[in-house]
């Protein structure tokens, strides 16, 4: 079936504004046939709004498949014609920006390995000066929000109006479950700082494997993300890159259909009132918790004074272990996880030590 679909600036704008925005396509464009078949099978799901494909691939080791290069751009152009889906490609250099634009790529994205490098981001930004093209910016591989924000600023400064963020997880030492630890709190903080920018989740590069894609996507949707970018391949096991994390277009459709799509807001007055009441209770409890913590610090200061008079060290390891053990037992009975208790008491302990130190140094 040979249909010719027009993708205009308006179509791209409408797609950009879609919520949830679902972007899918192979990790890498490999052959013309693979790109066209993937695109058509993705379009047939009726659930995908934009087509992605890696043309230039930043690989960890030399000798791995580094992308088909500009030769693959006409394939994407053809895929767009056949499906009517706007396209998006990763760019890391000024030349790649020019090549992508020459072949009418509709949306550009900056990859995680590029966001870490201000020189590269600036080069890409300079190539975007005066060009009206939307840009998605992936988080840097290392968990550094300043670097991510810096990339956004560089791209915004050259006049790019439509900027979106992609959360693809972060490298962490010793992390096993995920290929890139999601560290959801960092993406949430980035969203809090930039409420006007859309936030897309990339579960493929977070998970690095197929079996936990759905739960990761569900979590993103529960956290009110604006969309998802998921890798899809017609023959995932034989993909030339990221074989373990890709799914067929049909499997993608099944996963998308299993997601429970939640609304951020519903109109019902009763719902809002109930929610408001619960939120007030939370505020009230948070106020009380802070009061109690402040009292706890005052007692710590008294202990500090006492230690000073008797010339004893601040840190008493035995006492600290005793506090933690006590809290684990108690926490377990009232539904607080060991992980939370550990983090909470670590923070309280540090603050206590600081209070005591102030007293002892005075
Ligand atoms: C990709 O999307 O295929 C890719 C290389 O992603 P990232 O920049 O997140 O590693
Ligand atoms: Mn990939």
mmCIF file of C-alpha atoms in Angstrom, residues 3 19 81 137 145 212 239 254 351:
data_model
loop_
_atom_site.group_PDB
_atom_site.id
_atom_site.type_symbol
_atom_site.label_atom_id
_atom_site.label_comp_id
_atom_site.label_asym_id
_atom_site.label_seq_id
_atom_site.Cartn_x
_atom_site.Cartn_y
_atom_site.Cartn_z
ATOM 1 C CA UNK A 3 0.000 6.300 0.460
ATOM 2 C CA UNK A 19 -1.007 14.166 25.335
ATOM 3 C CA UNK A 81 5.426 9.774 3.481
ATOM 4 C CA UNK A 137 16.751 17.125 25.363
ATOM 5 C CA UNK A 145 20.327 18.644 36.938
ATOM 6 C CA UNK A 212 10.030 -4.289 33.217
ATOM 7 C CA UNK A 239 18.569 -5.598 16.290
ATOM 8 C CA UNK A 254 -0.246 -4.570 23.868
ATOM 9 C CA UNK A 351 21.213 17.523 61.501
#
